[in-house]
PDB file of C-alpha atoms in Angstrom:
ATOM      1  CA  UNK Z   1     -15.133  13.271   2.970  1.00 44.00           C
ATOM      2  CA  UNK Z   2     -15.916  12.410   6.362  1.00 45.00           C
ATOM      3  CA  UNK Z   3     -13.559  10.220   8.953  1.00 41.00           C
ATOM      4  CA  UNK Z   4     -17.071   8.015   9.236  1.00 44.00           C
ATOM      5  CA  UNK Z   5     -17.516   7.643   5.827  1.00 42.00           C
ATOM      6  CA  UNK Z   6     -13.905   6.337   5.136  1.00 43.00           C
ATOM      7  CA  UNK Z   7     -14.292   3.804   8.023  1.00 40.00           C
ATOM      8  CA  UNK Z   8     -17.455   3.031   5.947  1.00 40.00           C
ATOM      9  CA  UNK Z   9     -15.521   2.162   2.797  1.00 43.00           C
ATOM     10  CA  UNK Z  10     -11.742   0.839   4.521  1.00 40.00           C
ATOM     11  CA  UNK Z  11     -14.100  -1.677   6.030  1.00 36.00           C
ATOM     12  CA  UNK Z  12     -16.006  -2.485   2.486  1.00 35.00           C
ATOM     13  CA  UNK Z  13     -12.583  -2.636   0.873  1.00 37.00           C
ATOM     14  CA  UNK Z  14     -10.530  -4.564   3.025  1.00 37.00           C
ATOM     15  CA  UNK Z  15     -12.697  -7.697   3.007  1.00 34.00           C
ATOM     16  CA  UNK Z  16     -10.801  -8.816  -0.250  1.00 35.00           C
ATOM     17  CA  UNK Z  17      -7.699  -6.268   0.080  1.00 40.00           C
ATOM     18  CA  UNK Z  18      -5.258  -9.010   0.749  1.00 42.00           C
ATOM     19  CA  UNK Z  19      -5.485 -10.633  -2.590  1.00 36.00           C
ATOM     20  CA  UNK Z  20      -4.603  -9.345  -5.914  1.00 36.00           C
ATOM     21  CA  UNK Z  21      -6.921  -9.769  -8.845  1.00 34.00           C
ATOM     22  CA  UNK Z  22      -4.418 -10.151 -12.267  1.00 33.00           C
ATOM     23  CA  UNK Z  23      -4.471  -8.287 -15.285  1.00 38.00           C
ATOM     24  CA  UNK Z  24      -4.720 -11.202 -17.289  1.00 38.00           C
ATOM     25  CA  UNK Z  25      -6.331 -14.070 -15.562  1.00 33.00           C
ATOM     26  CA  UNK Z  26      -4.706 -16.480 -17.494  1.00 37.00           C
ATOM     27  CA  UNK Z  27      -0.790 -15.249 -16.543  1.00 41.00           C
ATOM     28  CA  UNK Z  28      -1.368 -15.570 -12.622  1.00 41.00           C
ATOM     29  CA  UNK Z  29      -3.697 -17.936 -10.862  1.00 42.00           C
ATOM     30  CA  UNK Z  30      -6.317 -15.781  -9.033  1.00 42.00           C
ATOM     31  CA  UNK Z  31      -5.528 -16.855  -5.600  1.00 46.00           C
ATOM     32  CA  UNK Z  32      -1.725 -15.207  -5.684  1.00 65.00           C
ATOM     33  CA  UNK Z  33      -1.542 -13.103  -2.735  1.00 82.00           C
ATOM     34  CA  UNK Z  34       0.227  -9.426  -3.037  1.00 89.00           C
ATOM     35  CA  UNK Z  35       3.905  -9.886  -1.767  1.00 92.00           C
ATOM     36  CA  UNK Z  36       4.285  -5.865   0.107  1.00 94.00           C
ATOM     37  CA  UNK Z  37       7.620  -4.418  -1.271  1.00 95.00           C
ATOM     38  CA  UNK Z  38      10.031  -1.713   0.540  1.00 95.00           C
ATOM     39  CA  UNK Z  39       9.171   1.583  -1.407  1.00 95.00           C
ATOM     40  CA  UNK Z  40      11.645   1.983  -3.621  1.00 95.00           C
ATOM     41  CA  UNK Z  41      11.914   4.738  -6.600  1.00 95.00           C
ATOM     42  CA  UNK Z  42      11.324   3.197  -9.903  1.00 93.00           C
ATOM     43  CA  UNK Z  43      12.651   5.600 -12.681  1.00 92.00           C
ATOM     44  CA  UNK Z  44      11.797   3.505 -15.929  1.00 89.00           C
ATOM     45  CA  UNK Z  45       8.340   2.064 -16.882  1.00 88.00           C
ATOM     46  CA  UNK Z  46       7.021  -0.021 -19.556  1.00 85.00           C
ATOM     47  CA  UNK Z  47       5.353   2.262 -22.185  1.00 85.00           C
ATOM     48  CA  UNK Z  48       3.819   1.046 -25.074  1.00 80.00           C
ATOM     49  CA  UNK Z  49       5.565   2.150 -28.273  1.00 79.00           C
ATOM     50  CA  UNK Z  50       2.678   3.019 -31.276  1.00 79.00           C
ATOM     51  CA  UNK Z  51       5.990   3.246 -34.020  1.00 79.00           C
ATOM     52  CA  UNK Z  52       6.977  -0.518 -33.085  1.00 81.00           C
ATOM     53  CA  UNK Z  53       3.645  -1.759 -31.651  1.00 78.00           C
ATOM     54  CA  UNK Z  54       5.274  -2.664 -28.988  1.00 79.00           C
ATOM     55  CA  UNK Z  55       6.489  -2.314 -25.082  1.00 80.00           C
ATOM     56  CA  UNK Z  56       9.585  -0.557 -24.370  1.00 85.00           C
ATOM     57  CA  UNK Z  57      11.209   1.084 -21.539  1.00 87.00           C
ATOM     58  CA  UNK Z  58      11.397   5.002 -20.567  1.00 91.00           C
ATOM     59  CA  UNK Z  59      12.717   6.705 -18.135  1.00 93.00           C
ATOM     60  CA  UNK Z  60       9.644   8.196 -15.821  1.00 93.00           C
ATOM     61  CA  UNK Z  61      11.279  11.665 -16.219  1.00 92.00           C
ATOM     62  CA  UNK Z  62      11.558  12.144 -19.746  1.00 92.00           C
ATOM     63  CA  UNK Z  63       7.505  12.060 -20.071  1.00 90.00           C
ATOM     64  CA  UNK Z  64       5.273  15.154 -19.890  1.00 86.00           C
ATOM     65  CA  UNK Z  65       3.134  15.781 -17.063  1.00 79.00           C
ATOM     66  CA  UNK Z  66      -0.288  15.277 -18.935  1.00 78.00           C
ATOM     67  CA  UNK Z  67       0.754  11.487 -19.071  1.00 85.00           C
ATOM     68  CA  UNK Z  68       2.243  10.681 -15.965  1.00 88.00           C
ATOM     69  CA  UNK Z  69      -0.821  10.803 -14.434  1.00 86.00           C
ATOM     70  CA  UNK Z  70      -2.694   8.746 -17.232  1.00 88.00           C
ATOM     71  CA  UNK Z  71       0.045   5.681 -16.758  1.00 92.00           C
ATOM     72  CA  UNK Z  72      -1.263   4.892 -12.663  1.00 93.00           C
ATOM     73  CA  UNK Z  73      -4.410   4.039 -14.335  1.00 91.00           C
ATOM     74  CA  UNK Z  74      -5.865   1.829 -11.298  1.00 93.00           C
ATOM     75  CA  UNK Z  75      -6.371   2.226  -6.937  1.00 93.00           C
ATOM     76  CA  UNK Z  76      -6.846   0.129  -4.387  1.00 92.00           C
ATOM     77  CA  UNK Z  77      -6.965  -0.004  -0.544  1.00 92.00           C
ATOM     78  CA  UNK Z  78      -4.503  -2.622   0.284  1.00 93.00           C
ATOM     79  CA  UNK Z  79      -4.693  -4.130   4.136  1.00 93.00           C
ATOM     80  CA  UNK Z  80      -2.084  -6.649   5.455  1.00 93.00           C
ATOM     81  CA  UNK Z  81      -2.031  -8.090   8.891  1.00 93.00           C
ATOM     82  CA  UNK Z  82       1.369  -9.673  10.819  1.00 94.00           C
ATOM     83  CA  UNK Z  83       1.827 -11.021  14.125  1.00 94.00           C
ATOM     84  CA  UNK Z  84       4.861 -10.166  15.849  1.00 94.00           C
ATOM     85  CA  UNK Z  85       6.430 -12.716  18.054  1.00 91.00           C
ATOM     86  CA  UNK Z  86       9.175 -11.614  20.692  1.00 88.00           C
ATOM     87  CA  UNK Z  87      12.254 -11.914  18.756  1.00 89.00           C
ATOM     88  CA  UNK Z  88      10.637  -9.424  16.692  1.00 87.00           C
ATOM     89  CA  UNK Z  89      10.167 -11.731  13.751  1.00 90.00           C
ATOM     90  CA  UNK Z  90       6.763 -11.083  11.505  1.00 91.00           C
ATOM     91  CA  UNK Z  91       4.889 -13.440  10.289  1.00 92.00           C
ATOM     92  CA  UNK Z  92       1.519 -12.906   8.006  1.00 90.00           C
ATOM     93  CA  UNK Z  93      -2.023 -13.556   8.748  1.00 90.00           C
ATOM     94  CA  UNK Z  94      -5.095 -14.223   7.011  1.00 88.00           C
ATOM     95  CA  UNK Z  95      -7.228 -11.095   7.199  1.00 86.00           C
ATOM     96  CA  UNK Z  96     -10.173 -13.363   8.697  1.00 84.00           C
ATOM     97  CA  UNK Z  97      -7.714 -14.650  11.845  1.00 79.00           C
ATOM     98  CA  UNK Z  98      -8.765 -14.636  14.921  1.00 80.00           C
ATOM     99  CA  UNK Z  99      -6.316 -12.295  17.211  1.00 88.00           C
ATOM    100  CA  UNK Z 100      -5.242 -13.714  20.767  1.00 92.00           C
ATOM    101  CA  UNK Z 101      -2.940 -11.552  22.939  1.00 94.00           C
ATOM    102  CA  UNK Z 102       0.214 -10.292  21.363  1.00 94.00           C
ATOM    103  CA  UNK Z 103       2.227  -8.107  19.432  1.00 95.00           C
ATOM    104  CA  UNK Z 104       0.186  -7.135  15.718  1.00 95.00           C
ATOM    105  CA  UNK Z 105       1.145  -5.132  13.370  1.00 95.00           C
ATOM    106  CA  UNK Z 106      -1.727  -3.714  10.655  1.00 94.00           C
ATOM    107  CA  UNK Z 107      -0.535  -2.377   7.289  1.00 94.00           C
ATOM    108  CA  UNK Z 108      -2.971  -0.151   5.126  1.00 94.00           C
ATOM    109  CA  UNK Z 109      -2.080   1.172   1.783  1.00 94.00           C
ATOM    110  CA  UNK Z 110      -3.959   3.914  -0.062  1.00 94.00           C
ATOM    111  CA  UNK Z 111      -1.875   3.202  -3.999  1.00 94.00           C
ATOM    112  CA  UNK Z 112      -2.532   4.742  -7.159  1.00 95.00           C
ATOM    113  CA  UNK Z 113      -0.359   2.436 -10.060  1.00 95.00           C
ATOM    114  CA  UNK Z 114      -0.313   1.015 -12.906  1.00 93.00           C
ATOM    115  CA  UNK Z 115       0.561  -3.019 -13.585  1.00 92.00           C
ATOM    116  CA  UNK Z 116       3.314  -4.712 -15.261  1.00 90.00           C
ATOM    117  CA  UNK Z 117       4.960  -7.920 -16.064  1.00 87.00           C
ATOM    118  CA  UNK Z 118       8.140  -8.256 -14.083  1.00 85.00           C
ATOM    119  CA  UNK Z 119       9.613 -10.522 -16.832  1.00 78.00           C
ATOM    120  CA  UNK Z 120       8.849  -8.345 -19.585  1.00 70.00           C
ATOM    121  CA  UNK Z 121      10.089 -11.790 -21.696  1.00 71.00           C
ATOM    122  CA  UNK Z 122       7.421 -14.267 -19.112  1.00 74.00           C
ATOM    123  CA  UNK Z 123       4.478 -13.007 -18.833  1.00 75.00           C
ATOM    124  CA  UNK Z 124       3.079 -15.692 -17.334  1.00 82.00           C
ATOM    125  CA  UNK Z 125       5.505 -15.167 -14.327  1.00 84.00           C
ATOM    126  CA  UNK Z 126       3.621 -12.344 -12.313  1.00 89.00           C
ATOM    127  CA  UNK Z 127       3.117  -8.890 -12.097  1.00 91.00           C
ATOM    128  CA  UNK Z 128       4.093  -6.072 -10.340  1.00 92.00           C
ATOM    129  CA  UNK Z 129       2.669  -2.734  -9.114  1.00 95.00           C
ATOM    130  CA  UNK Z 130       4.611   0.808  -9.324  1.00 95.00           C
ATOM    131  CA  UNK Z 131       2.777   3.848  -8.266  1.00 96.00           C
ATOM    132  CA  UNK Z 132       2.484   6.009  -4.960  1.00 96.00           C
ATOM    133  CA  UNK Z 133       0.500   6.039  -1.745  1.00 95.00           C
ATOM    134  CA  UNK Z 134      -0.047   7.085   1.443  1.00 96.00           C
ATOM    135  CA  UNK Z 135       1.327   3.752   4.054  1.00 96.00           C
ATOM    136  CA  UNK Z 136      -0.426   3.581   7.243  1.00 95.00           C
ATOM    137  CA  UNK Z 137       0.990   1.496  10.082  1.00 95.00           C
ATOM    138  CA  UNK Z 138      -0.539   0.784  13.205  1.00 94.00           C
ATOM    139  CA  UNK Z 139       1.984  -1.084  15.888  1.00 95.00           C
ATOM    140  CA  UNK Z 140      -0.480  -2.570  18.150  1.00 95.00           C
ATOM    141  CA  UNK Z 141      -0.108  -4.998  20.917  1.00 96.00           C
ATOM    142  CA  UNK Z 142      -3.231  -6.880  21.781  1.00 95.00           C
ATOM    143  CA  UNK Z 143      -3.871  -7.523  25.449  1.00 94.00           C
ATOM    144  CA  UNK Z 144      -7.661  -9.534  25.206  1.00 93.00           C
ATOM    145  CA  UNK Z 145      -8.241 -12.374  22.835  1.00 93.00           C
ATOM    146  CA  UNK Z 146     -10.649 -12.169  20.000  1.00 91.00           C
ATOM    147  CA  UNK Z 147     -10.303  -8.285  19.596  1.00 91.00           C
ATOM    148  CA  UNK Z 148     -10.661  -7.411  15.285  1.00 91.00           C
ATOM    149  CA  UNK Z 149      -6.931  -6.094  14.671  1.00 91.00           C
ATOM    150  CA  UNK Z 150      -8.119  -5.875  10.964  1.00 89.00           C
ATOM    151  CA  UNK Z 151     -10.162  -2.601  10.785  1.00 86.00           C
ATOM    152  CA  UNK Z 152      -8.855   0.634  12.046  1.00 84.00           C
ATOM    153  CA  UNK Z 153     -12.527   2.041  13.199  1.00 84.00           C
ATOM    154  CA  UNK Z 154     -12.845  -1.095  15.370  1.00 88.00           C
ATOM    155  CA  UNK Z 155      -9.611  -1.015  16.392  1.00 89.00           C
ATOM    156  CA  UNK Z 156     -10.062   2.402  17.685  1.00 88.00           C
ATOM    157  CA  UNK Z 157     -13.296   1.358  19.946  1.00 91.00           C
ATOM    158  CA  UNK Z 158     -10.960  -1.231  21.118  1.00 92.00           C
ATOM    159  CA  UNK Z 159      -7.949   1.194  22.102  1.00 91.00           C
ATOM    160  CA  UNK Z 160     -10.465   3.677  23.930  1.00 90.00           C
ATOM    161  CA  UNK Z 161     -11.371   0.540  25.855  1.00 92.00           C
ATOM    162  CA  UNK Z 162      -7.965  -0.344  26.914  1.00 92.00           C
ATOM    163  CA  UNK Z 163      -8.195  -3.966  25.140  1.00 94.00           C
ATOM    164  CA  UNK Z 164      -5.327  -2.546  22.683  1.00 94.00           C
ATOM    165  CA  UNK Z 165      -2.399   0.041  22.921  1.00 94.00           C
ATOM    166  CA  UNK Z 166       0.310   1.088  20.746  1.00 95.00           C
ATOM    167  CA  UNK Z 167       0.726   3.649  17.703  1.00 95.00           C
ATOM    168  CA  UNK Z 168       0.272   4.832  14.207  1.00 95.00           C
ATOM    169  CA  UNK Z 169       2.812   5.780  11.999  1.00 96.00           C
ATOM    170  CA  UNK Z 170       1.718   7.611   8.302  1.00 95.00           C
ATOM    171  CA  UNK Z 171       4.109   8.539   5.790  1.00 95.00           C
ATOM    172  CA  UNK Z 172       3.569   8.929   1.946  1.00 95.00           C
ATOM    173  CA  UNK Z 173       4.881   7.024  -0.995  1.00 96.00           C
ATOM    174  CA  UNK Z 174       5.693   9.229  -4.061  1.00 95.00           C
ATOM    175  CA  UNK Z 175       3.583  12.379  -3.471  1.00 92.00           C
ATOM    176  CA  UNK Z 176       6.296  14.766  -3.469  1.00 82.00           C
ATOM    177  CA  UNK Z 177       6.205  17.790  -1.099  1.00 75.00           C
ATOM    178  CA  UNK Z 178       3.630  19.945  -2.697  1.00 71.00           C
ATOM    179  CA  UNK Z 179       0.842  20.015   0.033  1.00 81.00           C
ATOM    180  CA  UNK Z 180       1.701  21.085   3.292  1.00 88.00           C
ATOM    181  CA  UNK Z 181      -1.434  19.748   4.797  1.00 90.00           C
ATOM    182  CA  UNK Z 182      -0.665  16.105   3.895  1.00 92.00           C
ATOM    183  CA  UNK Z 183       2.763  16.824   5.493  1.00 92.00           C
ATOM    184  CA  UNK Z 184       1.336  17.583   8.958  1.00 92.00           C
ATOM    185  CA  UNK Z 185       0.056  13.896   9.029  1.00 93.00           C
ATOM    186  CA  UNK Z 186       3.176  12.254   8.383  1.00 94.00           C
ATOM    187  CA  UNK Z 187       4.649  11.400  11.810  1.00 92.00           C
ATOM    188  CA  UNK Z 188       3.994   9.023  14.467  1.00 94.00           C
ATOM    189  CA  UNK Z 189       0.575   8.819  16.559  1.00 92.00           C
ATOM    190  CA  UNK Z 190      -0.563   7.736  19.398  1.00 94.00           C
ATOM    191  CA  UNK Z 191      -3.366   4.311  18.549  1.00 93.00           C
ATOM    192  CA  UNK Z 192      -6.746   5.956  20.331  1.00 92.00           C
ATOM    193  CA  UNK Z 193      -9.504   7.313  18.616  1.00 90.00           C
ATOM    194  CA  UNK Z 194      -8.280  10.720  17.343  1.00 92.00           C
ATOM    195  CA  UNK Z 195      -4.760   8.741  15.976  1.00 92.00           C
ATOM    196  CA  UNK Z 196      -7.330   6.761  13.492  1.00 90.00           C
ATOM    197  CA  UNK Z 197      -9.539   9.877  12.495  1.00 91.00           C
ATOM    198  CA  UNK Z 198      -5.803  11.690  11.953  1.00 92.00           C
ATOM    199  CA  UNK Z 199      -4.789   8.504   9.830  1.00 92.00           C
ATOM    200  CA  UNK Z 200      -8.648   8.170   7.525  1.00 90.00           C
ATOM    201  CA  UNK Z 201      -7.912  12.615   7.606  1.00 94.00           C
ATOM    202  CA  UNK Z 202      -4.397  11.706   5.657  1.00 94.00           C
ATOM    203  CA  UNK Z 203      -6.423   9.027   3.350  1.00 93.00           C
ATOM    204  CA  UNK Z 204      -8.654  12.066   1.931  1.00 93.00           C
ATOM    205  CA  UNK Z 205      -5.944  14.792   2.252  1.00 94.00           C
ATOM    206  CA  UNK Z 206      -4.281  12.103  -0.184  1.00 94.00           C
ATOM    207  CA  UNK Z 207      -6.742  11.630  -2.684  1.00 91.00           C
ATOM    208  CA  UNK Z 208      -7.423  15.391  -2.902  1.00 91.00           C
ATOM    209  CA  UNK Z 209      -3.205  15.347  -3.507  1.00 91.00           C
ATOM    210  CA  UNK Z 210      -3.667  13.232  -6.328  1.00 90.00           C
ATOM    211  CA  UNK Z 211      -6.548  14.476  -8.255  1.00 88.00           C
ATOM    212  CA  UNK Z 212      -4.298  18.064  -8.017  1.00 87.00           C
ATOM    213  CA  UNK Z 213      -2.493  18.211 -11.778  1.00 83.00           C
ATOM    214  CA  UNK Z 214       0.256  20.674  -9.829  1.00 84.00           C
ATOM    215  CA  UNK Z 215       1.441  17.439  -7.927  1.00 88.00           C
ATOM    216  CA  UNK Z 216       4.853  15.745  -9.024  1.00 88.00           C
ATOM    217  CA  UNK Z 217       3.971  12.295  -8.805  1.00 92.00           C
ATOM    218  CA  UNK Z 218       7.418   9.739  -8.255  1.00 94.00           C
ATOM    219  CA  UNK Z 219       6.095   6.076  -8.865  1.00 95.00           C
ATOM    220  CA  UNK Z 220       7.869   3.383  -6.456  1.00 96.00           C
ATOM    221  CA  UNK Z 221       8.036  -0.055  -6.659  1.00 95.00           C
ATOM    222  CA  UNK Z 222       4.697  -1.505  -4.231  1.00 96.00           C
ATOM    223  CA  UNK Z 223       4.082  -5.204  -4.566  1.00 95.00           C
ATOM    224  CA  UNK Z 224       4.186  -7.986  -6.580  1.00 93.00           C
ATOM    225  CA  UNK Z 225       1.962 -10.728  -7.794  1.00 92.00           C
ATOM    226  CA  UNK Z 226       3.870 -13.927  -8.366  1.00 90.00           C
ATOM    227  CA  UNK Z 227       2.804 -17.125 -10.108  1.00 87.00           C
ATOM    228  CA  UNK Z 228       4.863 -19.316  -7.936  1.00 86.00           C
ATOM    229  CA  UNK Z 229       7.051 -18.322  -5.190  1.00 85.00           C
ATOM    230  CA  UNK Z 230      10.825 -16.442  -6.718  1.00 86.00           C
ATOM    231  CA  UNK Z 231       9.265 -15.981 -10.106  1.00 87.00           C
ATOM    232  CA  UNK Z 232       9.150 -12.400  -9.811  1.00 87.00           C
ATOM    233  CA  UNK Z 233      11.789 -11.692  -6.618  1.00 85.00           C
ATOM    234  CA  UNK Z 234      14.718 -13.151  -9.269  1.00 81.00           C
ATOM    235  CA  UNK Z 235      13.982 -10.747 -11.552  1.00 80.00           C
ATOM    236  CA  UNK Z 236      13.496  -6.712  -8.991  1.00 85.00           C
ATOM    237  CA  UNK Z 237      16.359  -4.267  -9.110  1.00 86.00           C
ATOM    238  CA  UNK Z 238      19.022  -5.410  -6.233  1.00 86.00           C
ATOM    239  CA  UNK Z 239      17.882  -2.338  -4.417  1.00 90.00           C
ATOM    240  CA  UNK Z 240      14.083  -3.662  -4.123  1.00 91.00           C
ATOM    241  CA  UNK Z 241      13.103  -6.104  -1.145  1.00 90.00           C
ATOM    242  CA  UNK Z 242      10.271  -7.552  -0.328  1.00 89.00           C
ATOM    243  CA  UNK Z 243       8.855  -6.066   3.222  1.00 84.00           C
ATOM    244  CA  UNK Z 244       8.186  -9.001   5.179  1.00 77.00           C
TER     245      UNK Z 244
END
């Protein structure tokens, strides 16, 4: 896969990456925007139980290999943008803001994972998603007004230009250690033109990760889809924290 075409389909995907379409439409409204958890290891999922006909927990190591892969059923790309103000505080942004000078930071998520309730008892409370990923970061501060922060191709022009400077940091989610070649991404880059073809490189390095069966996949906690806000934050392991 070529660093052109995944420019082509990051910018495709990203248009409606910051919202999170439910499972069931009629637990979550529609609109409820993906809250960005702090990776953390999950090591029980909700199985369904064909004995009891019904869901029950398990721990993610006691299942074979064949079905690991089966249970992160679903992928998305996943892009957030924050503006950071100068007591390094972060706030969110609509994908479709405009940028003025400043401090940015852009958040893209390649995540394979599967969906669950996080009240297993309320449905109707939200959702949340536990797989693995690759995490790309870009640090950016803006220097000219109106530049798109949103898209890593443009935002590559934009660095070559000297409209934009700061870095890319890539590091996986989950994936284990198995390929050496997805390793050699996983550090900190400089935000020009060859930093984003290194950072779309790690996308397809990733997806060629997953679709290998030899790969010990580790699901984390990734996000959460709440009906209103604390319904699902009330009920994630103490260790879990929401990102921003």
């Amino acid at each position: 896969m070529t660093a052109r075409y995944l420019v082509a389909s990051i910018l495709v995907m990203s248009a409606s990456a910051g919202m999170a379409a439910p499972a069931d439409p009629a637990a979550v409204p529609v609109v409820a925007p993906q809250v960005v958890l702090e990776p953390v290891e999950a090591q029980k999922v909700s199985v369904f139980d064909i004995a009891t006909g019904e869901m029950k927990e398990v721990y993610w190591a006691s299942l074979p290999e064949a079905q690991k892969k089966s249970l992160l059923n679903s992928a998305e790309a996943f892009v957030q943008l924050a503006q950071v103000d100068t007591t390094g505080k972060i706030s969110l942004l609509p994908l479709s803001a405009s940028s003025s000078k400043g401090r940015y930071q852009l958040m893209f998520r390649w995540q394979q994972y599967r969906t669950e309730a996080c009240k297993a008892a309320q449905s109707a409370a939200g959702r949340m998603r536990i797989g693995v990923g690759l995490e790309i970061i870009a640090d950016i501060t803006n220097k000219k007004n109106g530049v798109n922060l949103v898209n890593l191709g443009p935002l590559s022009i934009s660095a070559d230009k000297g409209d934009v400077q700061g870095s890319i940091t890539i590091r996986q989610i989950g994936l284990g250690s198995s390929s050496p070649t997805l390793g050699t991404y996983l550090t900190r880059f400089d935000l020009t033109r060859d930093g984003v073809i290194k950072a779309l490189e790690a996308v397809a390095v990733t997806k060629a990760v997953l679709e290998n069966d030899k790969t010990v996949l580790t699901p984390h906690y990734l996000s959460i889809t709440e009906s209103s806000p604390g319904s699902c934050t009330s009920n994630l392991p103490v260790n879990v924290k929401v990102k921003f």
